[in-house]
PDB file of C-alpha atoms in Angstrom:
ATOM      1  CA  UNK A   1       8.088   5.334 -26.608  1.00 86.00           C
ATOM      2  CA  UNK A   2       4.854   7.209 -26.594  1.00 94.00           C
ATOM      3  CA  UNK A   3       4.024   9.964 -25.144  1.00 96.00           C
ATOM      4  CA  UNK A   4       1.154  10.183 -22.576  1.00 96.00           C
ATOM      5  CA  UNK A   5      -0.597  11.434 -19.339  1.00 96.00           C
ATOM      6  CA  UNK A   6      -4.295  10.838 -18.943  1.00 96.00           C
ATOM      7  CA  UNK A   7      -6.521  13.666 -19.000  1.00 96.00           C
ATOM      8  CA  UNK A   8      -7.432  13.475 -15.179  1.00 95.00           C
ATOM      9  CA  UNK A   9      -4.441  14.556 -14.433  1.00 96.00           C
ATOM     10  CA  UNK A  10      -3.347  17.101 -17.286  1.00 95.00           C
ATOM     11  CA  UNK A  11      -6.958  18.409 -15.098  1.00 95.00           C
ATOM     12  CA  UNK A  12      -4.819  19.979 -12.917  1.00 91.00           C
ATOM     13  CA  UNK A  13      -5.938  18.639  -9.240  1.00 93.00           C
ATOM     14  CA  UNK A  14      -4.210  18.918  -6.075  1.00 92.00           C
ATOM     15  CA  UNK A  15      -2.262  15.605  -6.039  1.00 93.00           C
ATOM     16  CA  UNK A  16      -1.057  16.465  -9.578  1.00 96.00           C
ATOM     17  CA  UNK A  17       2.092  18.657 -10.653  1.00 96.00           C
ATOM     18  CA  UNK A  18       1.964  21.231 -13.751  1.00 96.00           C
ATOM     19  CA  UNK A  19       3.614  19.474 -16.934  1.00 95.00           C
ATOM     20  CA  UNK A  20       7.402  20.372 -17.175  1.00 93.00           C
ATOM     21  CA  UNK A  21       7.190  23.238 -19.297  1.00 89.00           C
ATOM     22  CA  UNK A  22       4.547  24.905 -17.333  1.00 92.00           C
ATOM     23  CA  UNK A  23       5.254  28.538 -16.527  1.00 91.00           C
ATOM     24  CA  UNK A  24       6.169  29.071 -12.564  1.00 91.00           C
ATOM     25  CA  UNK A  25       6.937  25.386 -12.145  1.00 94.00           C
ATOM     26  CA  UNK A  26      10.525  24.212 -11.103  1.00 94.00           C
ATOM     27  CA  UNK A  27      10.161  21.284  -9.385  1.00 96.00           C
ATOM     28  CA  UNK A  28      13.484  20.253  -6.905  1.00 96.00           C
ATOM     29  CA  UNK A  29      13.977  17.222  -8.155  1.00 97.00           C
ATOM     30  CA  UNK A  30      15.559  14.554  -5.749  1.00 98.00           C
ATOM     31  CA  UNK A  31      15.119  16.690  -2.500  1.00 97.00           C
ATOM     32  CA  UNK A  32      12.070  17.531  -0.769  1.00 95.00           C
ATOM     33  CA  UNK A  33      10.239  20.099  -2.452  1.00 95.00           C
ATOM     34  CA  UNK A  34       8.207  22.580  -0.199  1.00 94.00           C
ATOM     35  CA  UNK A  35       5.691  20.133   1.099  1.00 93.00           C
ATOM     36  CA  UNK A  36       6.458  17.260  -1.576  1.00 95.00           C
ATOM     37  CA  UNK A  37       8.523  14.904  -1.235  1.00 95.00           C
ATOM     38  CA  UNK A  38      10.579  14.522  -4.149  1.00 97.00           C
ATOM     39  CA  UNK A  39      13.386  12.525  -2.971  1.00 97.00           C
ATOM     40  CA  UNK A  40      13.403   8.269  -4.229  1.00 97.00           C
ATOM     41  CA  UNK A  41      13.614   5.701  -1.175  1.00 96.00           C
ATOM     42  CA  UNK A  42      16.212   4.498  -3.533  1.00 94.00           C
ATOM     43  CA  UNK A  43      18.574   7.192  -3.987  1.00 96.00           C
ATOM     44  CA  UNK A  44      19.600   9.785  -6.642  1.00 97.00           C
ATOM     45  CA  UNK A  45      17.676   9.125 -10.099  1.00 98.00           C
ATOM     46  CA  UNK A  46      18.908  10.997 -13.249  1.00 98.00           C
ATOM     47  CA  UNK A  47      17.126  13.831 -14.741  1.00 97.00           C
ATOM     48  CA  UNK A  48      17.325  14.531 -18.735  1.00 95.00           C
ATOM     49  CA  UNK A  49      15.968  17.445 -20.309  1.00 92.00           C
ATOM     50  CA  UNK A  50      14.176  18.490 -16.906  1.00 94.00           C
ATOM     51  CA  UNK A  51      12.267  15.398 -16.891  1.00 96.00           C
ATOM     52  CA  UNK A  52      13.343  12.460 -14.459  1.00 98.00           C
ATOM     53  CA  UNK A  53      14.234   8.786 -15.614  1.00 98.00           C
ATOM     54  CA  UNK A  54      13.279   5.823 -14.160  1.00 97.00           C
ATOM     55  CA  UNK A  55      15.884   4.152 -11.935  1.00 96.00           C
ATOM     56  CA  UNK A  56      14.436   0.713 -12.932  1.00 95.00           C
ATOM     57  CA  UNK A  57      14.951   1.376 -16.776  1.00 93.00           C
ATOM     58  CA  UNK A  58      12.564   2.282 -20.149  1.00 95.00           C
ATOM     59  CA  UNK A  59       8.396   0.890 -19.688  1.00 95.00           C
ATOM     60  CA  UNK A  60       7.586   1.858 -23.255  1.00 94.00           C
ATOM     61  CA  UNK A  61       5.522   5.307 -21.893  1.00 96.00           C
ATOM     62  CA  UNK A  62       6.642   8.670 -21.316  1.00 97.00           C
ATOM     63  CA  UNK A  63       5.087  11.417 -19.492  1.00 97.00           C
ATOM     64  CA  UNK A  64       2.992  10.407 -16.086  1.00 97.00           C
ATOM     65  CA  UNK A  65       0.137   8.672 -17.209  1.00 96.00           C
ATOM     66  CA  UNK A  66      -2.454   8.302 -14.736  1.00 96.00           C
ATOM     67  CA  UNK A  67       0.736   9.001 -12.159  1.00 96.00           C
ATOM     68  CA  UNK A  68       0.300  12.850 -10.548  1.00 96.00           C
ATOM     69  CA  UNK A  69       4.064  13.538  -9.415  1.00 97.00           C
ATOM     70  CA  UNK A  70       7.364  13.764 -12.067  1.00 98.00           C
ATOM     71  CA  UNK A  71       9.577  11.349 -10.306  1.00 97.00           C
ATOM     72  CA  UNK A  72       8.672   9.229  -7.331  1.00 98.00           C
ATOM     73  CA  UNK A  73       4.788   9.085  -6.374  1.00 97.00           C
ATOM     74  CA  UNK A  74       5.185   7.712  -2.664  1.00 97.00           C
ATOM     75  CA  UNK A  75       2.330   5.273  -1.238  1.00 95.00           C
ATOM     76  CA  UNK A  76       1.855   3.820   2.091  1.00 95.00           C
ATOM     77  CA  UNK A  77       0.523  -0.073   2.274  1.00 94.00           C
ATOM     78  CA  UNK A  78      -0.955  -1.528   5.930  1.00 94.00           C
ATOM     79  CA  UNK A  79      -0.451  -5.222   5.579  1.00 95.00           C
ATOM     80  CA  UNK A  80      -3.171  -5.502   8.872  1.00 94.00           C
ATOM     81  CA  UNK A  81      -2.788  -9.356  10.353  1.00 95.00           C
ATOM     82  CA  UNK A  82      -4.060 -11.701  12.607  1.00 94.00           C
ATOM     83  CA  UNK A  83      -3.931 -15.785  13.283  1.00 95.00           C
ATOM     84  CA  UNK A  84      -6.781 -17.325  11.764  1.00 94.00           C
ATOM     85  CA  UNK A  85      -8.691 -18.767  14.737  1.00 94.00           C
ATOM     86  CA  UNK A  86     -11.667 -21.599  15.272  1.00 92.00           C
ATOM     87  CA  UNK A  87     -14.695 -20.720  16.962  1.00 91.00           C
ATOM     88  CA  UNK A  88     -13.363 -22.210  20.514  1.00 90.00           C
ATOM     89  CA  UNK A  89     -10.416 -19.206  19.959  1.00 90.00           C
ATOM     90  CA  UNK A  90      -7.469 -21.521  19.022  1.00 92.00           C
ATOM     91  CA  UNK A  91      -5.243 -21.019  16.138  1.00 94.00           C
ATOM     92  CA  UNK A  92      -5.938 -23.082  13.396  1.00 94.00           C
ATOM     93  CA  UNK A  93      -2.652 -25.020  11.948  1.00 95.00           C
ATOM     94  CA  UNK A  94      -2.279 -26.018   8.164  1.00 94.00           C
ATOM     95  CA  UNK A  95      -2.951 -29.979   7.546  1.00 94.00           C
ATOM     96  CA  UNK A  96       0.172 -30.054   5.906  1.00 92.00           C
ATOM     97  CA  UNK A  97       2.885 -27.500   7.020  1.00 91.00           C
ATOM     98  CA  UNK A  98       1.474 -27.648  10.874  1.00 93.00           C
ATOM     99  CA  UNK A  99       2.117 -24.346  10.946  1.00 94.00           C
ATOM    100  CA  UNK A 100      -0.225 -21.285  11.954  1.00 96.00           C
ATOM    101  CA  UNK A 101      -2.621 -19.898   9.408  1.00 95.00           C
ATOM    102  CA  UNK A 102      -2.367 -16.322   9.298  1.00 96.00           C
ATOM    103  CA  UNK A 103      -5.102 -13.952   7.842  1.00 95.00           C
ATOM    104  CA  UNK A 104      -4.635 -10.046   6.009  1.00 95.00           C
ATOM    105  CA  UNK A 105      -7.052  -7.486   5.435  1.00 93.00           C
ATOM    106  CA  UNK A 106      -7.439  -7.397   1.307  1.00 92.00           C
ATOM    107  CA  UNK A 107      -9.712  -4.915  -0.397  1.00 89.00           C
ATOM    108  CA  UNK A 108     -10.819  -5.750  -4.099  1.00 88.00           C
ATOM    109  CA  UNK A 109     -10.046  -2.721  -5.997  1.00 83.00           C
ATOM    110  CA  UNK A 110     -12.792  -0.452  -7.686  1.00 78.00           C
ATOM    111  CA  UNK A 111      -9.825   0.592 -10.760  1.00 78.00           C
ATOM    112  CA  UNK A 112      -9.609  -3.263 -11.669  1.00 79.00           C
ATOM    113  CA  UNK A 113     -11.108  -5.476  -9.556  1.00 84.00           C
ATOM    114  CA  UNK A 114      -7.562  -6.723  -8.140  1.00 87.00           C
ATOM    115  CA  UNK A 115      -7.557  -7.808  -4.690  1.00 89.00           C
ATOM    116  CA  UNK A 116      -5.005  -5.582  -3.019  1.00 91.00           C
ATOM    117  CA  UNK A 117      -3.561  -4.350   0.586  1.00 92.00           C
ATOM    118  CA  UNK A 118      -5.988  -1.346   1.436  1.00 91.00           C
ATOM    119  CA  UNK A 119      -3.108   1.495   0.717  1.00 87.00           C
ATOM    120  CA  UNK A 120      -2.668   4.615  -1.024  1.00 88.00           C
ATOM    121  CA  UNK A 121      -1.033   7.980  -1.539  1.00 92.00           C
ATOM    122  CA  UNK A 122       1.307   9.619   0.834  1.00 94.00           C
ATOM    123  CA  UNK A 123      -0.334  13.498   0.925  1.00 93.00           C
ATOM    124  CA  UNK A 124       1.885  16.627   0.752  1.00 92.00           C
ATOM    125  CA  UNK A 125       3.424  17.154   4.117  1.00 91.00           C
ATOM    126  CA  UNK A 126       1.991  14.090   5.268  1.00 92.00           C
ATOM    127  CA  UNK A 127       4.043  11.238   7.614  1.00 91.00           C
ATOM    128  CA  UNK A 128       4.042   7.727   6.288  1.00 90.00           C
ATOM    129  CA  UNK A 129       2.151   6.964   9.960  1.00 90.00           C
ATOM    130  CA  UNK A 130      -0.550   9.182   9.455  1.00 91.00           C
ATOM    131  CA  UNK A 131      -1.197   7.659   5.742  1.00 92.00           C
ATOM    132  CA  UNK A 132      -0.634   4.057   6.589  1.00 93.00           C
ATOM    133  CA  UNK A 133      -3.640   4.792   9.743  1.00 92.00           C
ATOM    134  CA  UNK A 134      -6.207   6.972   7.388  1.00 91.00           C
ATOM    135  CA  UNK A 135      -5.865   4.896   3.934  1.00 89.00           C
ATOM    136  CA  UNK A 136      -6.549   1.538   6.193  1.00 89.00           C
ATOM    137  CA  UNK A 137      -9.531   3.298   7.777  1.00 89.00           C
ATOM    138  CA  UNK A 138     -10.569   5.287   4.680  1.00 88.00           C
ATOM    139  CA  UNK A 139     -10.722   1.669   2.628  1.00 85.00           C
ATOM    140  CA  UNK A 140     -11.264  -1.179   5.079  1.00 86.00           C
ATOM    141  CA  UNK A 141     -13.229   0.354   7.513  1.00 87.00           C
ATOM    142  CA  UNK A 142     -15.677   3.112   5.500  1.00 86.00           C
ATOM    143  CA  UNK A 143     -14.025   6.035   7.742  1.00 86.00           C
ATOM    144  CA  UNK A 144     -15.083   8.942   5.730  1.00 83.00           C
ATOM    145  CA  UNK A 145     -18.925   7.775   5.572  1.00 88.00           C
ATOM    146  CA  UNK A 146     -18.971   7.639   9.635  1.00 86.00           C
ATOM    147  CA  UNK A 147     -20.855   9.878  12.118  1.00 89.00           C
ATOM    148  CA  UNK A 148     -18.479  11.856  14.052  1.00 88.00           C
ATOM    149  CA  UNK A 149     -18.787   9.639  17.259  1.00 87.00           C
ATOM    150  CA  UNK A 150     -18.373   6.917  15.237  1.00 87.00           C
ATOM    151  CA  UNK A 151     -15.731   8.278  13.783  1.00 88.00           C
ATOM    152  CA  UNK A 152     -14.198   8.918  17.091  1.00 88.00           C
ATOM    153  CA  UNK A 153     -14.793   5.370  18.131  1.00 87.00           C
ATOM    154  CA  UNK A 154     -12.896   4.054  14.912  1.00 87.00           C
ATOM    155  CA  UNK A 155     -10.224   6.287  15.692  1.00 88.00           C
ATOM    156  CA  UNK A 156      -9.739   5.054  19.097  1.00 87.00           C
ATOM    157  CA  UNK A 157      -9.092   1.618  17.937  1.00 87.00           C
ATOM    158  CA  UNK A 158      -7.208   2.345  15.066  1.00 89.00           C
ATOM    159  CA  UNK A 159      -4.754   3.809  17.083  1.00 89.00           C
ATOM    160  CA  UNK A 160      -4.387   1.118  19.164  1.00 88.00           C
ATOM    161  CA  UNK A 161      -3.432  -1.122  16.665  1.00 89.00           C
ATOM    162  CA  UNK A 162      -1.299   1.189  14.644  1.00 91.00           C
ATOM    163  CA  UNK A 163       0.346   2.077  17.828  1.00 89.00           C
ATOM    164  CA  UNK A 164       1.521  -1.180  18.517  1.00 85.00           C
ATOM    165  CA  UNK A 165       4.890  -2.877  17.569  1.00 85.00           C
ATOM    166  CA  UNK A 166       4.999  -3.417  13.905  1.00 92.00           C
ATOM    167  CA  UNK A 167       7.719  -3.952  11.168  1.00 93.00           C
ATOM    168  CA  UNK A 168       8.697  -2.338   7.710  1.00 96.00           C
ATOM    169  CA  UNK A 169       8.407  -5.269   5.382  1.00 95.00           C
ATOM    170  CA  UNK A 170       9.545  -2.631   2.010  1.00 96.00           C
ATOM    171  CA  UNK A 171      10.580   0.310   1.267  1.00 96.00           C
ATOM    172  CA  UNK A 172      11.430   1.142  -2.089  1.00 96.00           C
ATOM    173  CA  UNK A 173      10.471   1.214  -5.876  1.00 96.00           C
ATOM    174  CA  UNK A 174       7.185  -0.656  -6.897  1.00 93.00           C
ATOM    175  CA  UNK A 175       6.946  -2.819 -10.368  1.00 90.00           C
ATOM    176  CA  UNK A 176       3.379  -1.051 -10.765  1.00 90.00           C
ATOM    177  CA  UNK A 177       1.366  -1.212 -13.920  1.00 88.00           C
ATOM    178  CA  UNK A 178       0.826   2.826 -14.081  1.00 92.00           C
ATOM    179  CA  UNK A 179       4.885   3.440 -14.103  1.00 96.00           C
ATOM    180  CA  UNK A 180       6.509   5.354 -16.828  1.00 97.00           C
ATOM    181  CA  UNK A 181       9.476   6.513 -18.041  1.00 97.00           C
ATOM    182  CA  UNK A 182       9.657   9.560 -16.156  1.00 98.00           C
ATOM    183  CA  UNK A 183       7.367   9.071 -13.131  1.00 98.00           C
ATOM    184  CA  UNK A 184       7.222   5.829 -10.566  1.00 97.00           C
ATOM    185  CA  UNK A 185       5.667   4.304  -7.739  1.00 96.00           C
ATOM    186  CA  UNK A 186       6.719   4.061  -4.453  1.00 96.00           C
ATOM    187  CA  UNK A 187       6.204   2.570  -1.285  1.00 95.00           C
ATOM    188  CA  UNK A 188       6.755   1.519   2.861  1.00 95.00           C
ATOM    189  CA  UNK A 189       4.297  -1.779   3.482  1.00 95.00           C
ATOM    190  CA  UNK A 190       4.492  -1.862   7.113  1.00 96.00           C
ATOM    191  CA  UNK A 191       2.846  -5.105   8.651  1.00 96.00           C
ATOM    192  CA  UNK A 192       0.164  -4.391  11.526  1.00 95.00           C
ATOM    193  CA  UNK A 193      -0.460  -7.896  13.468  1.00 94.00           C
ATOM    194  CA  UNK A 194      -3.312  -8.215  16.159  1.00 92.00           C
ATOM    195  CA  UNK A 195      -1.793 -11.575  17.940  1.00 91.00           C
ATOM    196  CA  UNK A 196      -5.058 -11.811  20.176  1.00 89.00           C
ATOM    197  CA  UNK A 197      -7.543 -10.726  17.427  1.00 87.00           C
ATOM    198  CA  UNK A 198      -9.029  -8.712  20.172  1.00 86.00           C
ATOM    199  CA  UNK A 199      -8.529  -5.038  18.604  1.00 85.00           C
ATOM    200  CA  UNK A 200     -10.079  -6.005  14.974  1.00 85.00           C
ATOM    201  CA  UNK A 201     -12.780  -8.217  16.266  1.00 83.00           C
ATOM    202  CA  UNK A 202     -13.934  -4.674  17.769  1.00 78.00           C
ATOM    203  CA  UNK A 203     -13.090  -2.531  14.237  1.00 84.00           C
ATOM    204  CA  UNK A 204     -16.077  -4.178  11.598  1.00 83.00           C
ATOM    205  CA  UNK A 205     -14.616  -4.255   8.109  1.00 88.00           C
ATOM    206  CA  UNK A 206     -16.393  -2.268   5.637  1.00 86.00           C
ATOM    207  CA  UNK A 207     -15.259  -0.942   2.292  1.00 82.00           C
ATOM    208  CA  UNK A 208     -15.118   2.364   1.551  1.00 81.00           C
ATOM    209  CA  UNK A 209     -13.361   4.701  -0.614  1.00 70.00           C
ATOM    210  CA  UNK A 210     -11.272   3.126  -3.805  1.00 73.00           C
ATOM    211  CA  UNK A 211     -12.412   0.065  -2.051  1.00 68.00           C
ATOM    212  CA  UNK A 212     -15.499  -2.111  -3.623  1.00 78.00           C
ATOM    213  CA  UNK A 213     -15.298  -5.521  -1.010  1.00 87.00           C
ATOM    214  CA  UNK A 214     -12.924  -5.923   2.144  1.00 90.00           C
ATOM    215  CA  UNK A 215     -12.538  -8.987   4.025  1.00 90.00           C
ATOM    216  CA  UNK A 216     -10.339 -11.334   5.683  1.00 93.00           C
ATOM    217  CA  UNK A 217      -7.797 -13.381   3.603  1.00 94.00           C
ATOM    218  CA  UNK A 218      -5.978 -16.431   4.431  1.00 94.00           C
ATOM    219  CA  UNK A 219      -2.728 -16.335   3.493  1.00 95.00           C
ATOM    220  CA  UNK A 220      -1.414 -18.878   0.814  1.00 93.00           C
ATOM    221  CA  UNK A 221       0.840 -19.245  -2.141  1.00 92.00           C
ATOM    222  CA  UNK A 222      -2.089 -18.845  -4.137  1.00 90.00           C
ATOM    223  CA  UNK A 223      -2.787 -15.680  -3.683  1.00 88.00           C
ATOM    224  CA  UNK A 224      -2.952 -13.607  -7.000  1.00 90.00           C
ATOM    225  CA  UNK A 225      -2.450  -9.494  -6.164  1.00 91.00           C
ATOM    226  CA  UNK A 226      -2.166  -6.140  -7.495  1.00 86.00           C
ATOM    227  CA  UNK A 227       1.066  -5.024  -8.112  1.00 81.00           C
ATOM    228  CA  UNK A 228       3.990  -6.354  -5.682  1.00 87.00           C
ATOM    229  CA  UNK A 229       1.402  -7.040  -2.553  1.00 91.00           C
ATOM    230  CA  UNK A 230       1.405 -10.841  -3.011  1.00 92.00           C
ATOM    231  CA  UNK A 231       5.444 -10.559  -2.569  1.00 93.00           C
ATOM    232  CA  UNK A 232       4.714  -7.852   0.578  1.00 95.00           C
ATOM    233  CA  UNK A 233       2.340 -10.728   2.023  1.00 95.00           C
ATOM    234  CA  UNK A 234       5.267 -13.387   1.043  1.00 95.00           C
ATOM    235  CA  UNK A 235       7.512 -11.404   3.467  1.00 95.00           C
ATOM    236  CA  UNK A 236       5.222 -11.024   6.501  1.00 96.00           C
ATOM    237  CA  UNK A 237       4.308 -14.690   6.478  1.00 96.00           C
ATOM    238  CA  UNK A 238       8.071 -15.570   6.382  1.00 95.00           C
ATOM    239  CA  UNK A 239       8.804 -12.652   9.007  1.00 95.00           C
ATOM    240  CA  UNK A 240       5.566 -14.513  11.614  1.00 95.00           C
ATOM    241  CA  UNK A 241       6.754 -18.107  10.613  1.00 94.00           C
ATOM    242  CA  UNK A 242       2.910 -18.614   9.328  1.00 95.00           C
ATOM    243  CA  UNK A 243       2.080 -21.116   6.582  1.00 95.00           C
ATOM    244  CA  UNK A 244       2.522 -20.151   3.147  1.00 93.00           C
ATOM    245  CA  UNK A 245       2.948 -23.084   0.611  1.00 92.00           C
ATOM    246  CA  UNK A 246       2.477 -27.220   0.974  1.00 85.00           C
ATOM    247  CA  UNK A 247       5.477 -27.685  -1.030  1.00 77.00           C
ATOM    248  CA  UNK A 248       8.632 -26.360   0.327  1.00 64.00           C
ATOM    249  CA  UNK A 249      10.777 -27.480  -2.443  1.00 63.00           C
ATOM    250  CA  UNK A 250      14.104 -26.207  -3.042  1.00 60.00           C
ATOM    251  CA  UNK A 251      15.118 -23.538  -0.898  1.00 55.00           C
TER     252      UNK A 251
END
């Protein structure tokens, strides 16, 4: 396999570790390490010559590539719903299926112009909560270009959805193009549903961040995503009993 990690992160910033053979750096593989978290939401993974393996198996790369952490790199992913609605307020049904439409915040990536759910990094120290609330505002909602009583505002609201009953739809390792031999993705997608629409009619989408477009989706088979996120979005629509493909076929 080759060898390689890009340049941004052989940089040396904050979210990235020293290479292996740095002086002073001996990472605790499998545990959590000081403030990050080393540990894989799918148990122990091997480590060979100080450098760990992929649970999944060999992707052809070594090294981290554009990945900052040896090991697991853990990312949160808000899969924010509601019904989609006509303009009277009633749910709208599929022709087909007769069953409820439902609708997920998407974000079009600025790294590759994938639509994706608006998530991100988990930060040193950092609980999955607090990431899941600040990447969704950060991305769907422009949070870090707000006034601070705007900010306020947003922050009010977002809590009120995020504080609501919600549901882990995964937690574990992500088939993600920037895997590597020796360092991974991650993530918990937990699904966020406003069943009145009342809370996001009052939060305006606008992209922000890593983010180039947000908007409402409606929720199909169809969907092509980055990464996993059209099988996160598969779950939640079997999880609300929404419509996701004419054709049932065979089971």
């Amino acid at each position: 396999p080759v060898e390689y990690t890009a340049m941004s992160v052989l940089a040396g910033p904050t979210w990235a570790d020293p290479q292996i053979n740095d002086k002073g750096f001996s990472p605790k593989f499998n545990e959590r390490d000081g403030e990050v978290e080393r540990k894989s939401l799918n148990g122990l993974y091997a480590v060979e010559n100080g450098r760990p393996r992929n649970p999944v198996g060999r992707t052809g790369l070594t090294g981290r590539g554009l990945l900052g952490r040896w090991g697991p790199n853990h990312a949160a992913d808000p899969v924010v719903t509601r019904w989609k609605r006509d303009r009277s307020g009633n749910k709208i049904t599929h022709p087909v299926t007769g069953k409820n439409i439902l609708q997920f915040v998407a974000i079009k990536r600025r790294d590759c112009g994938e639509w994706a759910i608006p998530g991100g990094m988990v930060d040193p120290g950092e609980k999955i909560s607090t990431t899941l609330k600040r990447e969704f505002g950060e991305e769907a909602l422009n949070s870090l270009q707000k006034l601070p009583e705007e900010k306020a505002k947003l922050e009010k609201q977002l809590h009120k959805l995020f504080s609501q009953e919600h549901f882990v739809v995964y937690r574990g390792y992500v088939d993600d193009p920037r895997n590597t031999d020796n360092a991974w993705m991650e993530t918990e997608a937990v699904n966020y549903h406003d069943e009145t629409g009342e809370t996001m009619d009052n939060l305006p989408l606008e992209a922000g961040d890593d983010a180039g477009v947000v908007k409402w989706v409606d929720i199909n088979e169809k969907l092509k995503l980055y990464a996993s996120h059209s099988y996160f979005i598969k779950l939640v629509t079997e999880k609300r009993g929404a419509h996701w493909r004419e054709d049932p076929g065979p089971e």
